[in-house]
Coordinates of C-alpha atoms in Angstrom, one line a residue:
Chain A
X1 CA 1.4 18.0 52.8
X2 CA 3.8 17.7 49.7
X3 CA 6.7 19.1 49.5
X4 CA 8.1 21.5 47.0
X5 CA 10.6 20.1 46.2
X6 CA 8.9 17.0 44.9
X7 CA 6.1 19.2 42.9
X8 CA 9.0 20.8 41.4
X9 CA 10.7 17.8 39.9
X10 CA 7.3 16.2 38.7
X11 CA 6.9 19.4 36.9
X12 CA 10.0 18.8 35.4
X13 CA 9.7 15.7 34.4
X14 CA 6.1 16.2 32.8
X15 CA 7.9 18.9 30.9
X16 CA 10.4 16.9 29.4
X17 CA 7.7 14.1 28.2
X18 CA 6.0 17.3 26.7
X19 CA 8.9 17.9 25.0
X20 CA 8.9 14.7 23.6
X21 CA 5.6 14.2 22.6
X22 CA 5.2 17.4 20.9
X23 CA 8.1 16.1 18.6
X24 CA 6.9 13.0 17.9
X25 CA 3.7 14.8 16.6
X26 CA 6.2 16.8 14.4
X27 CA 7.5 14.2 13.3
X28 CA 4.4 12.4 12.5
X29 CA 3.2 15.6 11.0
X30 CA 5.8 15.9 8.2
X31 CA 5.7 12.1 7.6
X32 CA 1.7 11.9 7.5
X33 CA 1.8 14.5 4.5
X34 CA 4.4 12.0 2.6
X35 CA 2.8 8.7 3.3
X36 CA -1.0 11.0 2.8
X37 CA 1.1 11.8 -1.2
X38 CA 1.9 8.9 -1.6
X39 CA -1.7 7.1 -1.1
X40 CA -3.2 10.0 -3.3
X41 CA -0.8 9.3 -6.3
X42 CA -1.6 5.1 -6.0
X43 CA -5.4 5.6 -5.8
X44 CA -5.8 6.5 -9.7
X45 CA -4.0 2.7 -10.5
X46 CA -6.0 0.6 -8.6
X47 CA -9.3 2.9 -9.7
X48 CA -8.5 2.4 -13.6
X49 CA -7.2 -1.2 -13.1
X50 CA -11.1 -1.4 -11.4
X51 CA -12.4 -0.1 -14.5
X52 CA -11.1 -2.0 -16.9
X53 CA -11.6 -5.1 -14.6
X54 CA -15.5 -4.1 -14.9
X55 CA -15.4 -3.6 -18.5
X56 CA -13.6 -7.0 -19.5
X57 CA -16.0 -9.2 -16.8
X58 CA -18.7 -7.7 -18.6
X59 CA -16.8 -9.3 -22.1
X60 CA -15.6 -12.4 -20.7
X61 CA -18.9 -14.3 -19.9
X62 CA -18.4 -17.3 -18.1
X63 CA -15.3 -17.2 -17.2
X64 CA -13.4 -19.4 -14.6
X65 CA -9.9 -18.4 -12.8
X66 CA -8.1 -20.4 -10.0
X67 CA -8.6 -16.9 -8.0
X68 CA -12.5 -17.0 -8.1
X69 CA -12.9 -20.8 -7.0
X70 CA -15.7 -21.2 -4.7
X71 CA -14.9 -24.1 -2.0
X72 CA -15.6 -25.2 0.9
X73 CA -15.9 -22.9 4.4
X74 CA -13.5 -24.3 6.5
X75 CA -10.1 -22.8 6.5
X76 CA -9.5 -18.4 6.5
X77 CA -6.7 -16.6 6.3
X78 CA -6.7 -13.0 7.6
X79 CA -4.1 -10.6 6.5
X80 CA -3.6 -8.3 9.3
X81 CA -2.3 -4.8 9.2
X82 CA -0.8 -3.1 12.0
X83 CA 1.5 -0.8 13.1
X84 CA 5.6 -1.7 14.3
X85 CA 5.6 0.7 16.9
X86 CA 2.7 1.9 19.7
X87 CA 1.8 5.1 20.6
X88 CA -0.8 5.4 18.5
X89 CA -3.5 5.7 20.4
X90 CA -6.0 3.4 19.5
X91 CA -5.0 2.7 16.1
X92 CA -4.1 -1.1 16.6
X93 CA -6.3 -1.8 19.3
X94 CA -9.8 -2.0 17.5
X95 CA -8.1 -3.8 14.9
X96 CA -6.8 -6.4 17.2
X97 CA -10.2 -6.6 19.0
X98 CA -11.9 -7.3 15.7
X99 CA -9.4 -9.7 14.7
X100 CA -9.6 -11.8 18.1
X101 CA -13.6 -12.1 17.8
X102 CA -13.4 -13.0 14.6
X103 CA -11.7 -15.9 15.6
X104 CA -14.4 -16.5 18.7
X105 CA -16.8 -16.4 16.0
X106 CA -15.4 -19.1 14.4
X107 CA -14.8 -21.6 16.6
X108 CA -15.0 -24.5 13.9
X109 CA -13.5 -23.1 11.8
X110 CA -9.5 -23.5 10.8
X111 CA -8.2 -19.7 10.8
X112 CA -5.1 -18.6 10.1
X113 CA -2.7 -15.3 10.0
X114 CA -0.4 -13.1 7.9
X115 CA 1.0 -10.8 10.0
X116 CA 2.0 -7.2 8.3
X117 CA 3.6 -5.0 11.5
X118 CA 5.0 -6.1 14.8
X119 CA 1.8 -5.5 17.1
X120 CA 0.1 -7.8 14.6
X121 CA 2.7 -10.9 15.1
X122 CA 3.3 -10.3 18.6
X123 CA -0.8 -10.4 19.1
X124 CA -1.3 -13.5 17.5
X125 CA 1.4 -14.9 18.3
X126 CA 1.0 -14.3 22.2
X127 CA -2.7 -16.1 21.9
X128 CA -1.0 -19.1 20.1
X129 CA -2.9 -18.3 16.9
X130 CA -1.2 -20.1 14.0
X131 CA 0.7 -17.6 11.5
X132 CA 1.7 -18.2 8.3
X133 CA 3.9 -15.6 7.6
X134 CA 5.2 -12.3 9.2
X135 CA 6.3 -9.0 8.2
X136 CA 7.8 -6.8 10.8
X137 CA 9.5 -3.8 10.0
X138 CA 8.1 -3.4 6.6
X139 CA 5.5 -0.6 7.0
X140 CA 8.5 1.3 9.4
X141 CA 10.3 2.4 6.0
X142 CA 8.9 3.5 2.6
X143 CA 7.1 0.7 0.5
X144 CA 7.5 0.4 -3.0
X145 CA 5.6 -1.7 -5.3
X146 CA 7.5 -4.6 -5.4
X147 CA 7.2 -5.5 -2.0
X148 CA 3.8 -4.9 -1.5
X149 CA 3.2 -7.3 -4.6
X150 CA 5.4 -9.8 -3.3
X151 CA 2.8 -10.2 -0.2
X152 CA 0.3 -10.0 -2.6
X153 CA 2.0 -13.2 -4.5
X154 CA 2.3 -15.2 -1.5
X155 CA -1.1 -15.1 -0.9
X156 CA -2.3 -16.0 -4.4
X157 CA 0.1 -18.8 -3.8
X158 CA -1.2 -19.9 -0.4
X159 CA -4.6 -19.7 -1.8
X160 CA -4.2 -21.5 -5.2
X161 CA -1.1 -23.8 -4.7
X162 CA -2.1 -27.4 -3.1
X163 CA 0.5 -28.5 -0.5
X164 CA 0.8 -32.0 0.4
X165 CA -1.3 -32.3 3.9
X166 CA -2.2 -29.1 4.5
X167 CA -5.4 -27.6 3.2
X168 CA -5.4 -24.2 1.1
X169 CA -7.3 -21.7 2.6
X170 CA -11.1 -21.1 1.2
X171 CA -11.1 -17.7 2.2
X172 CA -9.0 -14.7 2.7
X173 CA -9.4 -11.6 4.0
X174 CA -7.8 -8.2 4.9
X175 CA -8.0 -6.0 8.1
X176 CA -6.5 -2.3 8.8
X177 CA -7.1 1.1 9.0
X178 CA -7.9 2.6 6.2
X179 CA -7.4 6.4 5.8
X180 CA -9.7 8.4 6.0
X181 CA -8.4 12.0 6.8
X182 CA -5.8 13.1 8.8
X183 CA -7.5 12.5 12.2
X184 CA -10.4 9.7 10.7
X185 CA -9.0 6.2 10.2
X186 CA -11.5 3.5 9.0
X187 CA -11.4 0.0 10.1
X188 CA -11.6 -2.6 7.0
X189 CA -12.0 -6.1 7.1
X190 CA -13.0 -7.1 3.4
X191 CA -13.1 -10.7 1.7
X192 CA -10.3 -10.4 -1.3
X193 CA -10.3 -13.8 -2.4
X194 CA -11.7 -15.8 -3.8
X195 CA -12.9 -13.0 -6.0
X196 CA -16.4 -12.4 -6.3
X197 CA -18.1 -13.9 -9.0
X198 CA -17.5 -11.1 -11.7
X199 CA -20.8 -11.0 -12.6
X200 CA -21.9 -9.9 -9.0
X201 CA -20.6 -7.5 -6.6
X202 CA -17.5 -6.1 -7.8
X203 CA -18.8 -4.8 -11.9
X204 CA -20.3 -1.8 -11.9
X205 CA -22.8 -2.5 -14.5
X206 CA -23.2 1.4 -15.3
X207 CA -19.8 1.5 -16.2
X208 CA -20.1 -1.6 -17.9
X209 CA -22.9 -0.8 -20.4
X210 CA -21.5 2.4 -21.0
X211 CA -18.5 0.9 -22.4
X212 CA -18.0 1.0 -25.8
X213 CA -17.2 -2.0 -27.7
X214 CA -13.2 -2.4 -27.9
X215 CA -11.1 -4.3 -30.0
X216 CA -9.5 -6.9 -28.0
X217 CA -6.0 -7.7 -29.2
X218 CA -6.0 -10.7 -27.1
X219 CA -8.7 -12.7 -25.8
X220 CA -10.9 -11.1 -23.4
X221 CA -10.7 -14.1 -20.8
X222 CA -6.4 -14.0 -22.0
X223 CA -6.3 -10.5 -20.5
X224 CA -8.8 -11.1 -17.8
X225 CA -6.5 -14.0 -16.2
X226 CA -3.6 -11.7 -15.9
X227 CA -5.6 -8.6 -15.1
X228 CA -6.9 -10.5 -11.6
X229 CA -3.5 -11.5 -10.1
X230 CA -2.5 -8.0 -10.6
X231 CA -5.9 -6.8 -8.9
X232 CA -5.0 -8.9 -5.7
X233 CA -1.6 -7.4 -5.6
X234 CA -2.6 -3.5 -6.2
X235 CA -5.6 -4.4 -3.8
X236 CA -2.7 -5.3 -0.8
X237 CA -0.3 -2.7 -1.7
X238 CA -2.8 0.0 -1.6
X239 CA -3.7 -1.4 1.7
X240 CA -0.5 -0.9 3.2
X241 CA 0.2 2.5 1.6
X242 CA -3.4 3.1 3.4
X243 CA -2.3 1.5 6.6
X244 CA 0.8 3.4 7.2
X245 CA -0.9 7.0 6.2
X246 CA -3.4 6.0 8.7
X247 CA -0.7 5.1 11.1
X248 CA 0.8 8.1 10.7
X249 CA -2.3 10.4 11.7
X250 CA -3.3 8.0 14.5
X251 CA -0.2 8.7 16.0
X252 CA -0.4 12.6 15.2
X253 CA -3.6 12.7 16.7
X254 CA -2.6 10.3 19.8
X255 CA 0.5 13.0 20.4
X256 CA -1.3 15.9 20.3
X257 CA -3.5 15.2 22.4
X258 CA -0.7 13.8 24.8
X259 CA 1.3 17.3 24.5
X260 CA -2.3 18.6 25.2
X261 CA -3.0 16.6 28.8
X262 CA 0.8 17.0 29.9
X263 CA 0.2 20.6 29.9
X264 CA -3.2 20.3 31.5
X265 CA -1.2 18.4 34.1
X266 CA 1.6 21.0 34.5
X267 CA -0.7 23.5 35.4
X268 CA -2.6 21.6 38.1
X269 CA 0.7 21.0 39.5
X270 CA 2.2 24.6 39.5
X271 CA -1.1 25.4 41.2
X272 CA -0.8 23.2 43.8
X273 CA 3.2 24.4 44.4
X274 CA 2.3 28.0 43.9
X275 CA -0.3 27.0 46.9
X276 CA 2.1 25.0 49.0
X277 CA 4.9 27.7 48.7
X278 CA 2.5 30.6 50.0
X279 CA 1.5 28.1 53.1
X280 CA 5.1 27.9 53.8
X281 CA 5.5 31.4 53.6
X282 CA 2.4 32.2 55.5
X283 CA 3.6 30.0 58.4
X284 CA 6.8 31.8 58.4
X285 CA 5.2 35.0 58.9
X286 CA 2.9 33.3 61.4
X287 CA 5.9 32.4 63.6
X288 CA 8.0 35.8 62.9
X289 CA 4.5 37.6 64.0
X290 CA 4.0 35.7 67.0
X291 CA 7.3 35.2 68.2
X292 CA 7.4 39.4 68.2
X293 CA 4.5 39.3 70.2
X294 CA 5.5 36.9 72.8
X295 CA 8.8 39.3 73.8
Chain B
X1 CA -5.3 19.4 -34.9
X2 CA -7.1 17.1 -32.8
X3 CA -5.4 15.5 -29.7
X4 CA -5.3 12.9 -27.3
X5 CA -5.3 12.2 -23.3
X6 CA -2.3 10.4 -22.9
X7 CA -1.8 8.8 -19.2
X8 CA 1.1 6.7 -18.1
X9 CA 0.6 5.5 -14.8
X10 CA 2.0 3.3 -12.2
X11 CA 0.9 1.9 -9.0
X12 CA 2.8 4.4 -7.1
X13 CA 2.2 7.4 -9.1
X14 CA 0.6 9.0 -12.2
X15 CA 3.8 8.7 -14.0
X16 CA 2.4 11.0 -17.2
X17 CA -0.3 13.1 -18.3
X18 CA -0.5 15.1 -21.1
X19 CA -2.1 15.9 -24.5
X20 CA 0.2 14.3 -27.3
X21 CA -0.9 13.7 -31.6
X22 CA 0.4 10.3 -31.6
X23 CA 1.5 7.6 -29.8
X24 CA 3.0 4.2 -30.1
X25 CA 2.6 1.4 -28.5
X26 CA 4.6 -1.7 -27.7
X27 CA 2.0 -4.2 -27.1
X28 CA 2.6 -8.5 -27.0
X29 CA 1.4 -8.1 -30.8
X30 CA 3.4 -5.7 -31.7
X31 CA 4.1 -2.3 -31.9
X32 CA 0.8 -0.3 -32.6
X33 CA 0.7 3.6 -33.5
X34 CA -2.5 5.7 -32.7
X35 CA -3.3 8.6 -34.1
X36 CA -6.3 10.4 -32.7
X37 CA -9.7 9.0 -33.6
X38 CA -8.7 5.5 -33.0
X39 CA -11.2 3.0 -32.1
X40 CA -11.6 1.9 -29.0
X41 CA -9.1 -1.2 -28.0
X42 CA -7.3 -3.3 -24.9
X43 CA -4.6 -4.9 -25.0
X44 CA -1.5 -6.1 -22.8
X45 CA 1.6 -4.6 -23.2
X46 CA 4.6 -6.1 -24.5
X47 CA 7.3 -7.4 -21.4
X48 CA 9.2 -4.6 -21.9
X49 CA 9.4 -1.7 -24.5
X50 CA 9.5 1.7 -25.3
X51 CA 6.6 3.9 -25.9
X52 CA 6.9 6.5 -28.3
X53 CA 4.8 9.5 -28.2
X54 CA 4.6 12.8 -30.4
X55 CA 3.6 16.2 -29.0
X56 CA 4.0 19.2 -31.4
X57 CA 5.9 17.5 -33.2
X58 CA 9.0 16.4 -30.7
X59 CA 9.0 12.5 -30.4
X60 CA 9.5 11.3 -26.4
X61 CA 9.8 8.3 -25.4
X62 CA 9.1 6.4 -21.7
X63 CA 10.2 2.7 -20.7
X64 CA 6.6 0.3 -20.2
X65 CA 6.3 -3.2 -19.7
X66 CA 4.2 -6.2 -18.4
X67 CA 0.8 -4.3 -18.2
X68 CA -2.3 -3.0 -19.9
X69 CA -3.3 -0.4 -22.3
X70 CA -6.8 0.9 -23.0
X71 CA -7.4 3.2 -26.2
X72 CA -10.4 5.5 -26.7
X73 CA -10.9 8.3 -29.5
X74 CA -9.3 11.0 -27.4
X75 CA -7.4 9.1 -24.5
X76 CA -4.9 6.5 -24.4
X77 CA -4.4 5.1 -20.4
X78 CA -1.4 2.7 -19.8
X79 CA -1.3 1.0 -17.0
X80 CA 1.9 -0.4 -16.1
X81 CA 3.9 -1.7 -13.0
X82 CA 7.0 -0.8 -14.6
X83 CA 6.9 2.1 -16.4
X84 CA 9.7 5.4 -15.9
X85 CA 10.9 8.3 -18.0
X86 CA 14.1 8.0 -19.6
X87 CA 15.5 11.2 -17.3
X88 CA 15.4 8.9 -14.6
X89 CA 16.9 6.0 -15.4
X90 CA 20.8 5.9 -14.6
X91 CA 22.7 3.8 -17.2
X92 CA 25.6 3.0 -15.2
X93 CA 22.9 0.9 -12.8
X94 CA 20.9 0.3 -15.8
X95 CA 24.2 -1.4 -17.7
X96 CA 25.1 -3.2 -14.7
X97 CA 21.8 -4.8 -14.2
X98 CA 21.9 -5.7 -17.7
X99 CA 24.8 -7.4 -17.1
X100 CA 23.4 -9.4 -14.3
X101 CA 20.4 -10.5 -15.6
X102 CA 22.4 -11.9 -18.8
X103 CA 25.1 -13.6 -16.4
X104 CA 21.4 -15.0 -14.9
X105 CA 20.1 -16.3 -18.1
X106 CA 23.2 -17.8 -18.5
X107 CA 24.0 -19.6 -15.6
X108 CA 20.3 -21.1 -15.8
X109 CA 21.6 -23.8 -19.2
X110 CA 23.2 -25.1 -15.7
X111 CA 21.1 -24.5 -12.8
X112 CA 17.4 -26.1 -13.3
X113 CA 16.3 -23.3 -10.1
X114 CA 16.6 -20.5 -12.1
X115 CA 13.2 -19.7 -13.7
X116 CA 14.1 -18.9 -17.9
X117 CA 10.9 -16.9 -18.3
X118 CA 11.8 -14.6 -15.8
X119 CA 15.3 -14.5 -16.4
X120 CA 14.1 -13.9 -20.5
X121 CA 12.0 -11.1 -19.4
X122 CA 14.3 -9.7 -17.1
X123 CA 16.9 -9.1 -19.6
X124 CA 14.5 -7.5 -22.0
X125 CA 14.0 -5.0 -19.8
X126 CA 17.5 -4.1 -18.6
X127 CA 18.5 -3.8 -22.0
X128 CA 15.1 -1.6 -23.0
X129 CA 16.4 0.2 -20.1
X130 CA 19.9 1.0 -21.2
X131 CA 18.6 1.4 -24.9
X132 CA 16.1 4.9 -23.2
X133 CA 18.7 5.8 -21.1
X134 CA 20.9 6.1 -24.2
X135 CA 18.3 8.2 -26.2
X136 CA 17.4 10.6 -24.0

């Protein structure tokens, strides 16, 4: 039989761990609806910068950039988004699953990662995955543009830059969470480069015929070739704003529900003291009774 | 009087959106006013400038640089990585980048490392910069 004094310290220490978890879902809370503003106020940019993308590939005809080069199929990158810190319920771990039979799928082929968060580098880096480059710490604090294009750089310079033996990726893509609503998050893993032939895939044609006919001030193919840099940076800073919004309710969610089963558990346990207290008190009575009776 | 949709906006945030009767624009080929009624047009903006828009007669004006700008009869939409309001710029930080990126610019006659385009460009807009903060 357990003893109450035992029960009675579990059920202190599962209060304090409520206690804790119910403030980390605060927490979350109030930072979800910043990062959840902050997603909602970059969506219009990368939406118009889509548009016009659209309207000029339409214009451009054929039109090569070092960003939409078609080679081989040998060497990916994947740029992987994660979270720094855990507790977040299941928020990194589908991502990581995806990401580590993606490489099983691939056997032959040469794959490589950028790691954005500290579950993704300590992942790969654990399976003795090759990475390129690593970010930890950056999605803990507030992103501005700047950074996120600066990843977005890099890449276009991995991908287009030729280094002396070492072969340039042919394809990269992107995997996180993208949000959805407060409690959804949406696993993507998209191709971003090389861009899809313009004339495929990524022009809305009804957009495009229903553009009128503009007055280019500059070459249409001028503009074009420093509209798709810009795309691929917008494209990876939207994905982190995304990532860490997501993050945010993942780990909302996760606490809730945490704060939820720590008080199922409480209860369970003050049943069984309540029970164990009233055997002891019935035995008591038991031996009082019957040590009366035996004088 | 006839208007037009003016929208400034950023990667982080719809920076500005309201109805104005003209606007001007500093583009790589020059400054270019638009009244409402223009025909449609693209263009990239200028490295850095200042964009100069009526509304009811009060001129404004907002810092843009390195991005795009599309034109339709009754909506202009910048699009630009760099754009603010003068109100928030703070000149003391603003003179003192200023100041930095022309010390930059200058050390690169000696150092071959430092990139002249972006040093160039990066002077234009710290001194675009101080110039708003000064008018506002």
């Amino acid at each position: 039989m357990p003893n109450l004094q035992g029960i009675r310290r579990r059920i202190r220490s599962v209060k304090n761990m409520r206690q804790i978890t119910k403030a980390m879902k605060l927490v979350s809370a109030s930072k979800l609806a910043r990062a959840q503003s902050r997603i909602t106020a970059a969506r219009p940019y990368s939406v118009k910068l889509r548009e016009m993308l659209s309207n000029l590939a339409s214009r451009a005809g054929e039109y090569q950039h070092p960003l939409m080069e078609v080679r081989g199929d040998e060497h990916y990158l994947v740029v992987l988004i994660t979270s720094d810190k855990g507790l977040c319920g299941a928020f990194n771990t589908y991502l990581l699953k995806t990401a580590l039979q993606f490489v099983k799928d691939n056997p032959n082929k040469k794959i490589e990662f950028l790691c954005i968060g500290r579950k993704a580098r300590d992942f790969v880096r654990r399976r003795n995955i090759s990475i390129v480059n690593e970010y930890v710490g950056l999605v803990s604090k507030t992103i501005n543009y700047t950074e996120g294009s600066k990843i977005g750089e890099e890449i276009i310079k991995l991908f287009t830059e030729e280094v002396e033996g070492n072969s340039r990726p042919d394809k990269v893509f992107i995997l996180y969470n993208e949000f959805k609503s407060a409690i959804q998050q949406n696993q993507v893993f998209n191709q971003i480069l090389p861009l899809a032939s313009l004339n495929q895939g990524e022009v809305d044609y009804k957009l495009a015929a229903s553009a009128t006919d503009y007055i280019y001030e500059q070459p249409p193919a001028d503009i074009l070739s420093r509209l798709l840099p810009h795309y691929v940076e917008t494209q990876i800073f939207t994905a982190l704003l995304d990532s860490v919004a997501a993050e945010h309710g993942a780990r909302m969610s996760a606490m809730d529900s945490a704060s939820k089963n720590a008080t199922e558990v409480i209860n369970k346990l003050t049943l069984g003291m309540n029970r164990v207290r009233q055997a002891a008190i019935t035995r008591e009575i038991i031996e009082v009774v019957s040590g009366a009776a035996a004088l | 009087m006839a208007k037009l949709k003016l929208e400034i906006i950023t990667p982080e945030r719809v920076l500005l959106s309201q109805e104005v009767t003209e606007v001007q624009i500093p583009t790589l080929n020059g400054e270019v006013g638009i009244l409402p009624g223009h025909t449609s047009l693209i263009s990239q903006l200028a490295v850095a400038g200042i964009l100069k828009y009526k509304d009811e007669g009060k001129e404004r004006i907002a810092v843009v640089g390195s991005g795009f700008v599309e034109v339709f009869a009754d909506k202009v939409t910048i699009l630009s990585s760099l754009a603010e309001k003068p109100e928030d710029i703070n000149i003391e930080s603003a003179r003192r980048e200023l100041e930095a990126a022309e010390r930059t610019l200058k050390s690169a006659e000696k150092d071959l490392d430092v990139n002249v385009t972006d040093a160039l460009a990066k002077v234009e807009r710290a001194t675009v910069r101080v110039q708003a903060a000064q008018n506002k």
